[in-house]
Amino acid sequence: MQAQDFIPQSKLETIDTGKVTWQSPSNIALVKYWGKKENQIPANPSISFTLNNCKTITSLEFTSTKDSEKKSDLFNFEFYFEGQKKEDFKPKIYTFFERIVEFCPYLKEYHFTINSENTFPHSSGIASSASGMSALALCIMSLEKQLSPSISEDYFYKKASFLARLGSGSACRSVQGKIVVWGEHEGIEGSSNLFGVAYPNEVHEVFENYQDTILLVDKGEKKVSSSVGHNLMHDHPFAEERFKQAHKNLAALKEIFKSGNLNEFIEIVESEALTLHAMMMSSNPYFILMKPNTLEIINKIWAFREATGLPVCFTLDAGANVHVLYPEKNKTEIFQFIEDKLLGYCEKNQFISDSIGLGSKKL
Ligand code: PMV
């Protein structure tokens, strides 16, 4: 498919007013997306586990402005976060609308009220852009479905992921599926740079309901945003090798998902997390998003794994928080270890218990 395939072709119905609500989860990448080309095309393919508990719930109320004095050439919307009107969130949404209007020309014909809330604390340092942008994209697609009832389910979800990607790259991996691939990869049929696809190959039962305990090491605002970080991959001295490595790691993960070899899984996942941060540390200008307690936790995980042989590992996204990943069958012993040895490194001992989820849901 090409981007142009997402421009509506048929004549749209007339709908005056309505309301739709979606919930959409966050996701945690195993092979990381870091670096992009124009129009949010990823520099390398990535793959993630969809989360179950960290979600955004967004409702979109729409009223046609066709015959009203509100009709204008600008986007017309109010944004509320957890019940409060938020002017400071509006520019991000405005930019999102500007990027997608070519594919959703009806956006200028409505006044929207957007209400959004997260199931996790906003100031937890957990990025809400993946869940937030995918929830909003899904709401927009529900409006499009009313305007164009003949669109297929497949088109609906592909376009929702396509739109979410234009809001925040990793958001395209939050729409549908437990494990999602985004970015063309020679070994994964149907993979695309334009949208995320549910991982189509065999997955060993050890990954069923895989656990992710998110340790909230630092709940503050990040010093360097992901978009600045992605940009620093242009002219990065190690960029080309990194992009090749991501292809190789994804090919290796394909075998691991089939075999269920957790030692190999751990090696790829931890190496990906550290490589992501190594890219940040070797950018120009360089920066560090890990905190001392991030490293304390990593060392404790390594020591515990060495001592017990239990298959626990970590991954990181663009921040200091640590995602601790492990199979459901080892939950009791590993969670005990987390409680005894790791929570002390978290801000106010805070953490989020999560596990693999199915993706978004219409409410
Ligand atoms: O979606 P963005 O632009 O916020 O980038 C997210 C990048 C990482 O979380 C670091 C990696 C990933 O693949 O999710």
PDB file of C-alpha atoms in Angstrom, residues 46-347:
ATOM      1  CA  SER A  46      10.884  -2.195  15.226  1.00  0.00           C
ATOM      2  CA  ILE A  47       8.773  -4.666  17.199  1.00  0.00           C
ATOM      3  CA  SER A  48       6.899  -4.257  20.472  1.00  0.00           C
ATOM      4  CA  PHE A  49       4.777  -5.953  23.074  1.00  0.00           C
ATOM      5  CA  THR A  50       1.398  -4.267  23.413  1.00  0.00           C
ATOM      6  CA  LEU A  51       0.644  -3.431  27.046  1.00  0.00           C
ATOM      7  CA  ASN A  52      -2.576  -4.168  28.856  1.00  0.00           C
ATOM      8  CA  ASN A  53      -2.914  -1.729  31.767  1.00  0.00           C
ATOM      9  CA  CYS A  54      -1.232   1.486  30.596  1.00  0.00           C
ATOM     10  CA  LYS A  55      -3.966   2.975  28.434  1.00  0.00           C
ATOM     11  CA  THR A  56      -5.469   6.230  27.235  1.00  0.00           C
ATOM     12  CA  ILE A  57      -9.233   6.608  26.955  1.00  0.00           C
ATOM     13  CA  THR A  58     -10.293   9.292  24.505  1.00  0.00           C
ATOM     14  CA  SER A  59     -13.687  10.467  23.381  1.00  0.00           C
ATOM     15  CA  LEU A  60     -14.306  12.661  20.375  1.00  0.00           C
ATOM     16  CA  GLU A  61     -17.511  14.660  20.092  1.00  0.00           C
ATOM     17  CA  PHE A  62     -18.120  16.188  16.693  1.00  0.00           C
ATOM     18  CA  THR A  63     -20.541  18.778  15.361  1.00  0.00           C
ATOM     19  CA  SER A  64     -20.641  19.807  11.739  1.00  0.00           C
ATOM     20  CA  THR A  65     -19.676  23.452  11.137  1.00  0.00           C
ATOM     21  CA  LYS A  66     -20.797  23.412   7.504  1.00  0.00           C
ATOM     22  CA  ASP A  67     -23.710  25.753   8.012  1.00  0.00           C
ATOM     23  CA  SER A  68     -22.538  27.569  11.120  1.00  0.00           C
ATOM     24  CA  GLU A  69     -20.520  30.692  11.868  1.00  0.00           C
ATOM     25  CA  LYS A  70     -17.809  28.391  13.313  1.00  0.00           C
ATOM     26  CA  LYS A  71     -16.945  27.251   9.775  1.00  0.00           C
ATOM     27  CA  SER A  72     -13.372  28.269   9.027  1.00  0.00           C
ATOM     28  CA  ASP A  73     -10.259  27.156   7.287  1.00  0.00           C
ATOM     29  CA  LEU A  74      -8.614  26.289  10.596  1.00  0.00           C
ATOM     30  CA  PHE A  75      -9.086  23.266  12.833  1.00  0.00           C
ATOM     31  CA  ASN A  76     -11.738  23.818  15.387  1.00  0.00           C
ATOM     32  CA  PHE A  77     -11.392  21.902  18.662  1.00  0.00           C
ATOM     33  CA  GLU A  78     -11.228  21.963  22.455  1.00  0.00           C
ATOM     34  CA  PHE A  79      -9.041  19.570  24.366  1.00  0.00           C
ATOM     35  CA  TYR A  80      -9.687  18.352  27.921  1.00  0.00           C
ATOM     36  CA  PHE A  81      -7.275  16.136  29.839  1.00  0.00           C
ATOM     37  CA  GLU A  82      -8.711  14.413  32.900  1.00  0.00           C
ATOM     38  CA  GLY A  83     -11.590  16.871  32.924  1.00  0.00           C
ATOM     39  CA  GLN A  84      -9.472  20.024  32.689  1.00  0.00           C
ATOM     40  CA  LYS A  85      -9.260  22.195  29.609  1.00  0.00           C
ATOM     41  CA  LYS A  86      -5.647  22.072  28.397  1.00  0.00           C
ATOM     42  CA  GLU A  87      -4.511  24.850  26.088  1.00  0.00           C
ATOM     43  CA  ASP A  88      -0.884  23.708  26.249  1.00  0.00           C
ATOM     44  CA  PHE A  89      -1.696  20.318  24.661  1.00  0.00           C
ATOM     45  CA  LYS A  90      -3.436  21.943  21.706  1.00  0.00           C
ATOM     46  CA  PRO A  91      -0.397  22.745  19.496  1.00  0.00           C
ATOM     47  CA  LYS A  92       0.582  19.050  19.363  1.00  0.00           C
ATOM     48  CA  ILE A  93      -2.925  18.085  18.285  1.00  0.00           C
ATOM     49  CA  TYR A  94      -3.053  20.955  15.815  1.00  0.00           C
ATOM     50  CA  THR A  95       0.191  19.736  14.216  1.00  0.00           C
ATOM     51  CA  PHE A  96      -1.250  16.210  14.134  1.00  0.00           C
ATOM     52  CA  PHE A  97      -4.374  17.473  12.328  1.00  0.00           C
ATOM     53  CA  GLU A  98      -2.199  19.392   9.848  1.00  0.00           C
ATOM     54  CA  ARG A  99      -0.233  16.239   9.071  1.00  0.00           C
ATOM     55  CA  ILE A 100      -3.312  14.069   8.532  1.00  0.00           C
ATOM     56  CA  VAL A 101      -5.772  16.476   6.883  1.00  0.00           C
ATOM     57  CA  GLU A 102      -4.652  15.315   3.423  1.00  0.00           C
ATOM     58  CA  PHE A 103      -5.993  11.869   4.394  1.00  0.00           C
ATOM     59  CA  CYS A 104      -8.953  13.123   6.464  1.00  0.00           C
ATOM     60  CA  PRO A 105     -10.252  16.178   4.576  1.00  0.00           C
ATOM     61  CA  TYR A 106     -13.448  16.150   6.666  1.00  0.00           C
ATOM     62  CA  LEU A 107     -11.516  17.363   9.743  1.00  0.00           C
ATOM     63  CA  LYS A 108     -12.043  21.003   8.769  1.00  0.00           C
ATOM     64  CA  GLU A 109     -15.804  20.539   8.574  1.00  0.00           C
ATOM     65  CA  TYR A 110     -16.327  19.813  12.261  1.00  0.00           C
ATOM     66  CA  HIS A 111     -15.944  21.312  15.672  1.00  0.00           C
ATOM     67  CA  PHE A 112     -14.447  18.700  18.008  1.00  0.00           C
ATOM     68  CA  THR A 113     -14.412  18.290  21.757  1.00  0.00           C
ATOM     69  CA  ILE A 114     -11.704  15.844  22.748  1.00  0.00           C
ATOM     70  CA  ASN A 115     -11.692  14.358  26.246  1.00  0.00           C
ATOM     71  CA  SER A 116      -8.749  12.221  27.232  1.00  0.00           C
ATOM     72  CA  GLU A 117      -7.581  10.417  30.334  1.00  0.00           C
ATOM     73  CA  ASN A 118      -4.833   7.939  31.172  1.00  0.00           C
ATOM     74  CA  THR A 119      -5.013   4.880  33.404  1.00  0.00           C
ATOM     75  CA  PHE A 120      -1.476   5.665  34.577  1.00  0.00           C
ATOM     76  CA  PRO A 121      -0.269   8.824  36.294  1.00  0.00           C
ATOM     77  CA  HIS A 122       0.449  11.546  33.729  1.00  0.00           C
ATOM     78  CA  SER A 123       3.642  12.549  35.474  1.00  0.00           C
ATOM     79  CA  SER A 124       4.988   9.004  35.729  1.00  0.00           C
ATOM     80  CA  GLY A 125       7.586   9.481  33.028  1.00  0.00           C
ATOM     81  CA  ILE A 126       5.650   6.861  31.014  1.00  0.00           C
ATOM     82  CA  ALA A 127       5.251   8.239  27.521  1.00  0.00           C
ATOM     83  CA  SER A 128       1.566   8.723  26.802  1.00  0.00           C
ATOM     84  CA  SER A 129       2.082   9.691  23.169  1.00  0.00           C
ATOM     85  CA  ALA A 130       1.693   6.099  21.892  1.00  0.00           C
ATOM     86  CA  SER A 131      -1.578   5.443  23.714  1.00  0.00           C
ATOM     87  CA  GLY A 132      -2.826   9.032  23.323  1.00  0.00           C
ATOM     88  CA  MET A 133      -2.183   9.406  19.605  1.00  0.00           C
ATOM     89  CA  SER A 134      -3.502   5.939  18.763  1.00  0.00           C
ATOM     90  CA  ALA A 135      -6.713   6.531  20.765  1.00  0.00           C
ATOM     91  CA  LEU A 136      -7.297   9.825  18.939  1.00  0.00           C
ATOM     92  CA  ALA A 137      -6.528   8.264  15.544  1.00  0.00           C
ATOM     93  CA  LEU A 138      -9.058   5.497  16.252  1.00  0.00           C
ATOM     94  CA  CYS A 139     -11.725   8.051  17.198  1.00  0.00           C
ATOM     95  CA  ILE A 140     -11.096   9.887  13.918  1.00  0.00           C
ATOM     96  CA  MET A 141     -11.440   6.587  12.055  1.00  0.00           C
ATOM     97  CA  SER A 142     -14.770   5.934  13.783  1.00  0.00           C
ATOM     98  CA  LEU A 143     -15.956   9.284  12.438  1.00  0.00           C
ATOM     99  CA  GLU A 144     -14.641   8.312   8.987  1.00  0.00           C
ATOM    100  CA  LYS A 145     -16.503   4.995   9.216  1.00  0.00           C
ATOM    101  CA  GLN A 146     -19.747   6.937   9.756  1.00  0.00           C
ATOM    102  CA  LEU A 147     -18.959   9.185   6.796  1.00  0.00           C
ATOM    103  CA  SER A 148     -17.890   6.275   4.622  1.00  0.00           C
ATOM    104  CA  PRO A 149     -19.691   3.146   5.885  1.00  0.00           C
ATOM    105  CA  SER A 150     -18.313   0.851   3.182  1.00  0.00           C
ATOM    106  CA  ILE A 151     -14.695   0.895   4.411  1.00  0.00           C
ATOM    107  CA  SER A 152     -13.498  -2.563   5.441  1.00  0.00           C
ATOM    108  CA  GLU A 153     -12.298  -3.536   8.901  1.00  0.00           C
ATOM    109  CA  ASP A 154      -8.828  -4.159   7.513  1.00  0.00           C
ATOM    110  CA  TYR A 155      -8.699  -0.656   5.990  1.00  0.00           C
ATOM    111  CA  PHE A 156     -10.074   0.838   9.223  1.00  0.00           C
ATOM    112  CA  TYR A 157      -7.273  -0.563  11.379  1.00  0.00           C
ATOM    113  CA  LYS A 158      -4.506  -0.005   8.829  1.00  0.00           C
ATOM    114  CA  LYS A 159      -5.515   3.615   8.404  1.00  0.00           C
ATOM    115  CA  ALA A 160      -5.896   4.092  12.186  1.00  0.00           C
ATOM    116  CA  SER A 161      -2.303   2.882  12.601  1.00  0.00           C
ATOM    117  CA  PHE A 162      -1.185   4.996   9.613  1.00  0.00           C
ATOM    118  CA  LEU A 163      -2.719   8.126  11.195  1.00  0.00           C
ATOM    119  CA  ALA A 164      -1.375   7.286  14.668  1.00  0.00           C
ATOM    120  CA  ARG A 165       2.109   7.035  13.146  1.00  0.00           C
ATOM    121  CA  LEU A 166       1.806  10.595  11.900  1.00  0.00           C
ATOM    122  CA  GLY A 167       1.043  11.679  15.488  1.00  0.00           C
ATOM    123  CA  SER A 168       3.881   9.771  17.130  1.00  0.00           C
ATOM    124  CA  GLY A 169       5.819   7.013  15.384  1.00  0.00           C
ATOM    125  CA  SER A 170       5.561   4.342  18.063  1.00  0.00           C
ATOM    126  CA  ALA A 171       1.786   4.995  18.388  1.00  0.00           C
ATOM    127  CA  CYS A 172       1.230   2.982  15.197  1.00  0.00           C
ATOM    128  CA  ARG A 173       2.234  -0.129  17.169  1.00  0.00           C
ATOM    129  CA  SER A 174      -0.615   0.335  19.693  1.00  0.00           C
ATOM    130  CA  VAL A 175      -3.639  -0.305  17.484  1.00  0.00           C
ATOM    131  CA  GLN A 176      -4.047  -4.050  16.991  1.00  0.00           C
ATOM    132  CA  GLY A 177      -2.211  -7.195  18.065  1.00  0.00           C
ATOM    133  CA  LYS A 178      -0.230  -8.490  21.032  1.00  0.00           C
ATOM    134  CA  ILE A 179       3.120  -8.199  19.285  1.00  0.00           C
ATOM    135  CA  VAL A 180       3.391  -5.568  16.574  1.00  0.00           C
ATOM    136  CA  VAL A 181       5.965  -4.875  13.847  1.00  0.00           C
ATOM    137  CA  TRP A 182       6.402  -1.499  12.223  1.00  0.00           C
ATOM    138  CA  GLY A 183       8.835  -0.931   9.375  1.00  0.00           C
ATOM    139  CA  GLU A 184       9.669  -3.035   6.355  1.00  0.00           C
ATOM    140  CA  HIS A 185      11.572  -6.189   7.190  1.00  0.00           C
ATOM    141  CA  GLU A 186      12.527  -8.799   4.617  1.00  0.00           C
ATOM    142  CA  GLY A 187      11.572 -11.694   6.926  1.00  0.00           C
ATOM    143  CA  ILE A 188       8.145 -10.411   8.027  1.00  0.00           C
ATOM    144  CA  GLU A 189       5.409 -10.649   5.480  1.00  0.00           C
ATOM    145  CA  GLY A 190       3.134  -7.637   5.232  1.00  0.00           C
ATOM    146  CA  SER A 191       5.463  -5.414   7.295  1.00  0.00           C
ATOM    147  CA  SER A 192       5.238  -1.782   6.253  1.00  0.00           C
ATOM    148  CA  ASN A 193       6.848   1.575   6.937  1.00  0.00           C
ATOM    149  CA  LEU A 194       3.377   3.154   6.857  1.00  0.00           C
ATOM    150  CA  PHE A 195       1.607   1.278   9.672  1.00  0.00           C
ATOM    151  CA  GLY A 196       2.088  -1.384  12.312  1.00  0.00           C
ATOM    152  CA  VAL A 197       1.024  -4.994  11.652  1.00  0.00           C
ATOM    153  CA  ALA A 198       0.231  -7.733  14.150  1.00  0.00           C
ATOM    154  CA  TYR A 199       3.225 -10.100  14.205  1.00  0.00           C
ATOM    155  CA  PRO A 200       2.174 -12.800  11.727  1.00  0.00           C
ATOM    156  CA  ASN A 201       4.448 -15.723  12.641  1.00  0.00           C
ATOM    157  CA  GLU A 202       4.532 -18.444  15.246  1.00  0.00           C
ATOM    158  CA  VAL A 203       4.947 -17.370  18.899  1.00  0.00           C
ATOM    159  CA  HIS A 204       5.990 -19.896  21.582  1.00  0.00           C
ATOM    160  CA  GLU A 205       3.670 -20.274  24.566  1.00  0.00           C
ATOM    161  CA  VAL A 206       6.335 -18.952  26.975  1.00  0.00           C
ATOM    162  CA  PHE A 207       5.531 -15.458  25.651  1.00  0.00           C
ATOM    163  CA  GLU A 208       1.830 -15.857  26.440  1.00  0.00           C
ATOM    164  CA  ASN A 209       0.868 -13.157  28.963  1.00  0.00           C
ATOM    165  CA  TYR A 210       4.522 -12.057  29.349  1.00  0.00           C
ATOM    166  CA  GLN A 211       4.895  -9.703  32.313  1.00  0.00           C
ATOM    167  CA  ASP A 212       6.205  -6.131  32.344  1.00  0.00           C
ATOM    168  CA  THR A 213       6.739  -4.463  35.713  1.00  0.00           C
ATOM    169  CA  ILE A 214       7.497  -0.810  35.039  1.00  0.00           C
ATOM    170  CA  LEU A 215       9.754   0.728  37.666  1.00  0.00           C
ATOM    171  CA  LEU A 216       9.208   4.469  37.992  1.00  0.00           C
ATOM    172  CA  VAL A 217      12.753   5.644  38.612  1.00  0.00           C
ATOM    173  CA  ASP A 218      12.225   9.221  37.543  1.00  0.00           C
ATOM    174  CA  LYS A 219       8.834  10.795  37.073  1.00  0.00           C
ATOM    175  CA  GLY A 220      10.159  14.171  35.921  1.00  0.00           C
ATOM    176  CA  GLU A 221       9.862  15.682  32.466  1.00  0.00           C
ATOM    177  CA  LYS A 222      12.502  14.336  30.052  1.00  0.00           C
ATOM    178  CA  LYS A 223      15.367  16.731  29.320  1.00  0.00           C
ATOM    179  CA  VAL A 224      15.531  15.722  25.650  1.00  0.00           C
ATOM    180  CA  SER A 225      12.374  14.809  23.713  1.00  0.00           C
ATOM    181  CA  SER A 226      12.167  11.777  21.410  1.00  0.00           C
ATOM    182  CA  SER A 227      11.779  14.004  18.359  1.00  0.00           C
ATOM    183  CA  VAL A 228      15.065  15.746  19.134  1.00  0.00           C
ATOM    184  CA  GLY A 229      16.662  12.327  19.730  1.00  0.00           C
ATOM    185  CA  HIS A 230      15.372  10.928  16.415  1.00  0.00           C
ATOM    186  CA  ASN A 231      16.773  13.968  14.595  1.00  0.00           C
ATOM    187  CA  LEU A 232      20.189  13.442  16.112  1.00  0.00           C
ATOM    188  CA  MET A 233      20.380  10.125  14.239  1.00  0.00           C
ATOM    189  CA  HIS A 234      20.884  12.153  11.038  1.00  0.00           C
ATOM    190  CA  ASP A 235      24.666  12.428  10.654  1.00  0.00           C
ATOM    191  CA  HIS A 236      25.189  10.144  13.639  1.00  0.00           C
ATOM    192  CA  PRO A 237      28.533   8.363  13.103  1.00  0.00           C
ATOM    193  CA  PHE A 238      27.083   4.938  14.002  1.00  0.00           C
ATOM    194  CA  ALA A 239      23.629   5.321  12.429  1.00  0.00           C
ATOM    195  CA  GLU A 240      24.028   3.013   9.430  1.00  0.00           C
ATOM    196  CA  GLU A 241      25.445   0.169  11.517  1.00  0.00           C
ATOM    197  CA  ARG A 242      22.679   0.641  14.067  1.00  0.00           C
ATOM    198  CA  PHE A 243      19.956   0.417  11.404  1.00  0.00           C
ATOM    199  CA  LYS A 244      21.528  -2.792  10.038  1.00  0.00           C
ATOM    200  CA  GLN A 245      21.714  -4.222  13.547  1.00  0.00           C
ATOM    201  CA  ALA A 246      17.980  -3.617  14.083  1.00  0.00           C
ATOM    202  CA  HIS A 247      17.215  -5.671  10.930  1.00  0.00           C
ATOM    203  CA  LYS A 248      19.481  -8.455  12.197  1.00  0.00           C
ATOM    204  CA  ASN A 249      17.979  -8.411  15.684  1.00  0.00           C
ATOM    205  CA  LEU A 250      14.452  -8.585  14.311  1.00  0.00           C
ATOM    206  CA  ALA A 251      15.398 -11.582  12.154  1.00  0.00           C
ATOM    207  CA  ALA A 252      16.889 -13.247  15.238  1.00  0.00           C
ATOM    208  CA  LEU A 253      13.767 -12.482  17.302  1.00  0.00           C
ATOM    209  CA  LYS A 254      11.648 -14.211  14.677  1.00  0.00           C
ATOM    210  CA  GLU A 255      13.520 -17.458  15.408  1.00  0.00           C
ATOM    211  CA  ILE A 256      13.364 -16.844  19.164  1.00  0.00           C
ATOM    212  CA  PHE A 257       9.607 -16.262  19.123  1.00  0.00           C
ATOM    213  CA  LYS A 258       9.304 -19.663  17.480  1.00  0.00           C
ATOM    214  CA  SER A 259      11.742 -21.579  19.690  1.00  0.00           C
ATOM    215  CA  GLY A 260      10.955 -19.836  22.992  1.00  0.00           C
ATOM    216  CA  ASN A 261      14.701 -19.615  23.790  1.00  0.00           C
ATOM    217  CA  LEU A 262      14.650 -17.065  26.601  1.00  0.00           C
ATOM    218  CA  ASN A 263      18.441 -16.769  26.962  1.00  0.00           C
ATOM    219  CA  GLU A 264      18.614 -15.556  23.386  1.00  0.00           C
ATOM    220  CA  PHE A 265      15.550 -13.351  23.932  1.00  0.00           C
ATOM    221  CA  ILE A 266      17.202 -11.668  26.912  1.00  0.00           C
ATOM    222  CA  GLU A 267      20.418 -11.009  24.978  1.00  0.00           C
ATOM    223  CA  ILE A 268      18.620  -9.248  22.133  1.00  0.00           C
ATOM    224  CA  VAL A 269      16.256  -7.245  24.336  1.00  0.00           C
ATOM    225  CA  GLU A 270      18.894  -5.942  26.734  1.00  0.00           C
ATOM    226  CA  SER A 271      21.324  -5.197  23.918  1.00  0.00           C
ATOM    227  CA  GLU A 272      18.613  -3.201  22.105  1.00  0.00           C
ATOM    228  CA  ALA A 273      17.892  -1.135  25.229  1.00  0.00           C
ATOM    229  CA  LEU A 274      21.547  -0.360  25.843  1.00  0.00           C
ATOM    230  CA  THR A 275      22.183   0.377  22.155  1.00  0.00           C
ATOM    231  CA  LEU A 276      19.306   2.887  22.151  1.00  0.00           C
ATOM    232  CA  HIS A 277      20.924   4.724  25.057  1.00  0.00           C
ATOM    233  CA  ALA A 278      24.398   4.339  23.512  1.00  0.00           C
ATOM    234  CA  MET A 279      23.045   6.166  20.435  1.00  0.00           C
ATOM    235  CA  MET A 280      21.936   9.020  22.688  1.00  0.00           C
ATOM    236  CA  MET A 281      25.286   9.121  24.445  1.00  0.00           C
ATOM    237  CA  SER A 282      27.166   9.220  21.131  1.00  0.00           C
ATOM    238  CA  SER A 283      24.966  11.846  19.415  1.00  0.00           C
ATOM    239  CA  ASN A 284      26.177  15.371  18.803  1.00  0.00           C
ATOM    240  CA  PRO A 285      25.154  16.937  21.149  1.00  0.00           C
ATOM    241  CA  TYR A 286      25.298  13.911  23.467  1.00  0.00           C
ATOM    242  CA  PHE A 287      22.863  13.313  26.307  1.00  0.00           C
ATOM    243  CA  ILE A 288      22.048  10.744  28.995  1.00  0.00           C
ATOM    244  CA  LEU A 289      18.500   9.825  29.999  1.00  0.00           C
ATOM    245  CA  MET A 290      19.382   7.031  32.439  1.00  0.00           C
ATOM    246  CA  LYS A 291      19.722   7.933  36.117  1.00  0.00           C
ATOM    247  CA  PRO A 292      22.011   6.350  38.722  1.00  0.00           C
ATOM    248  CA  ASN A 293      19.099   4.203  39.930  1.00  0.00           C
ATOM    249  CA  THR A 294      18.512   2.904  36.384  1.00  0.00           C
ATOM    250  CA  LEU A 295      22.017   1.402  36.534  1.00  0.00           C
ATOM    251  CA  GLU A 296      21.544   0.126  40.090  1.00  0.00           C
ATOM    252  CA  ILE A 297      18.442  -1.763  38.935  1.00  0.00           C
ATOM    253  CA  ILE A 298      20.183  -3.190  35.852  1.00  0.00           C
ATOM    254  CA  ASN A 299      23.052  -4.495  38.003  1.00  0.00           C
ATOM    255  CA  LYS A 300      20.648  -6.024  40.518  1.00  0.00           C
ATOM    256  CA  ILE A 301      18.754  -7.786  37.710  1.00  0.00           C
ATOM    257  CA  TRP A 302      22.000  -9.187  36.318  1.00  0.00           C
ATOM    258  CA  ALA A 303      23.124 -10.428  39.739  1.00  0.00           C
ATOM    259  CA  PHE A 304      19.731 -12.034  40.455  1.00  0.00           C
ATOM    260  CA  ARG A 305      19.667 -13.738  37.060  1.00  0.00           C
ATOM    261  CA  GLU A 306      23.196 -15.047  37.553  1.00  0.00           C
ATOM    262  CA  ALA A 307      22.347 -16.361  41.021  1.00  0.00           C
ATOM    263  CA  THR A 308      18.962 -17.949  40.245  1.00  0.00           C
ATOM    264  CA  GLY A 309      19.018 -18.684  36.501  1.00  0.00           C
ATOM    265  CA  LEU A 310      15.533 -17.143  36.262  1.00  0.00           C
ATOM    266  CA  PRO A 311      14.735 -15.533  32.890  1.00  0.00           C
ATOM    267  CA  VAL A 312      14.226 -11.928  33.950  1.00  0.00           C
ATOM    268  CA  CYS A 313      15.547  -9.033  31.860  1.00  0.00           C
ATOM    269  CA  PHE A 314      15.117  -5.308  31.410  1.00  0.00           C
ATOM    270  CA  THR A 315      14.384  -2.896  28.644  1.00  0.00           C
ATOM    271  CA  LEU A 316      14.292   0.898  28.569  1.00  0.00           C
ATOM    272  CA  ASP A 317      12.520   3.424  26.441  1.00  0.00           C
ATOM    273  CA  ALA A 318      13.663   7.004  25.999  1.00  0.00           C
ATOM    274  CA  GLY A 319      13.848   7.719  29.727  1.00  0.00           C
ATOM    275  CA  ALA A 320      15.140   6.519  33.090  1.00  0.00           C
ATOM    276  CA  ASN A 321      12.318   4.102  33.950  1.00  0.00           C
ATOM    277  CA  VAL A 322      13.018   0.380  33.711  1.00  0.00           C
ATOM    278  CA  HIS A 323      10.664  -2.208  32.205  1.00  0.00           C
ATOM    279  CA  VAL A 324      11.312  -5.580  33.866  1.00  0.00           C
ATOM    280  CA  LEU A 325      10.212  -8.396  31.540  1.00  0.00           C
ATOM    281  CA  TYR A 326       9.593 -12.034  32.553  1.00  0.00           C
ATOM    282  CA  PRO A 327       7.366 -15.029  31.799  1.00  0.00           C
ATOM    283  CA  GLU A 328       4.098 -15.416  33.678  1.00  0.00           C
ATOM    284  CA  LYS A 329       5.127 -18.797  35.064  1.00  0.00           C
ATOM    285  CA  ASN A 330       7.991 -17.187  37.051  1.00  0.00           C
ATOM    286  CA  LYS A 331       5.840 -14.336  38.319  1.00  0.00           C
ATOM    287  CA  THR A 332       5.859 -15.231  42.018  1.00  0.00           C
ATOM    288  CA  GLU A 333       9.642 -15.478  42.534  1.00  0.00           C
ATOM    289  CA  ILE A 334      10.486 -12.603  40.222  1.00  0.00           C
ATOM    290  CA  PHE A 335       7.911 -10.240  41.648  1.00  0.00           C
ATOM    291  CA  GLN A 336       9.190 -11.056  45.137  1.00  0.00           C
ATOM    292  CA  PHE A 337      12.687 -10.071  43.991  1.00  0.00           C
ATOM    293  CA  ILE A 338      11.337  -6.820  42.497  1.00  0.00           C
ATOM    294  CA  GLU A 339       9.557  -5.979  45.719  1.00  0.00           C
ATOM    295  CA  ASP A 340      12.516  -6.806  47.961  1.00  0.00           C
ATOM    296  CA  LYS A 341      15.395  -5.474  45.884  1.00  0.00           C
ATOM    297  CA  LEU A 342      14.227  -3.041  43.212  1.00  0.00           C
ATOM    298  CA  LEU A 343      11.335  -0.917  44.458  1.00  0.00           C
ATOM    299  CA  GLY A 344      13.671   0.981  46.783  1.00  0.00           C
ATOM    300  CA  TYR A 345      15.261   2.561  43.664  1.00  0.00           C
ATOM    301  CA  CYS A 346      11.915   3.933  42.444  1.00  0.00           C
ATOM    302  CA  GLU A 347      10.486   7.363  43.200  1.00  0.00           C
TER     303      GLU A 347
END
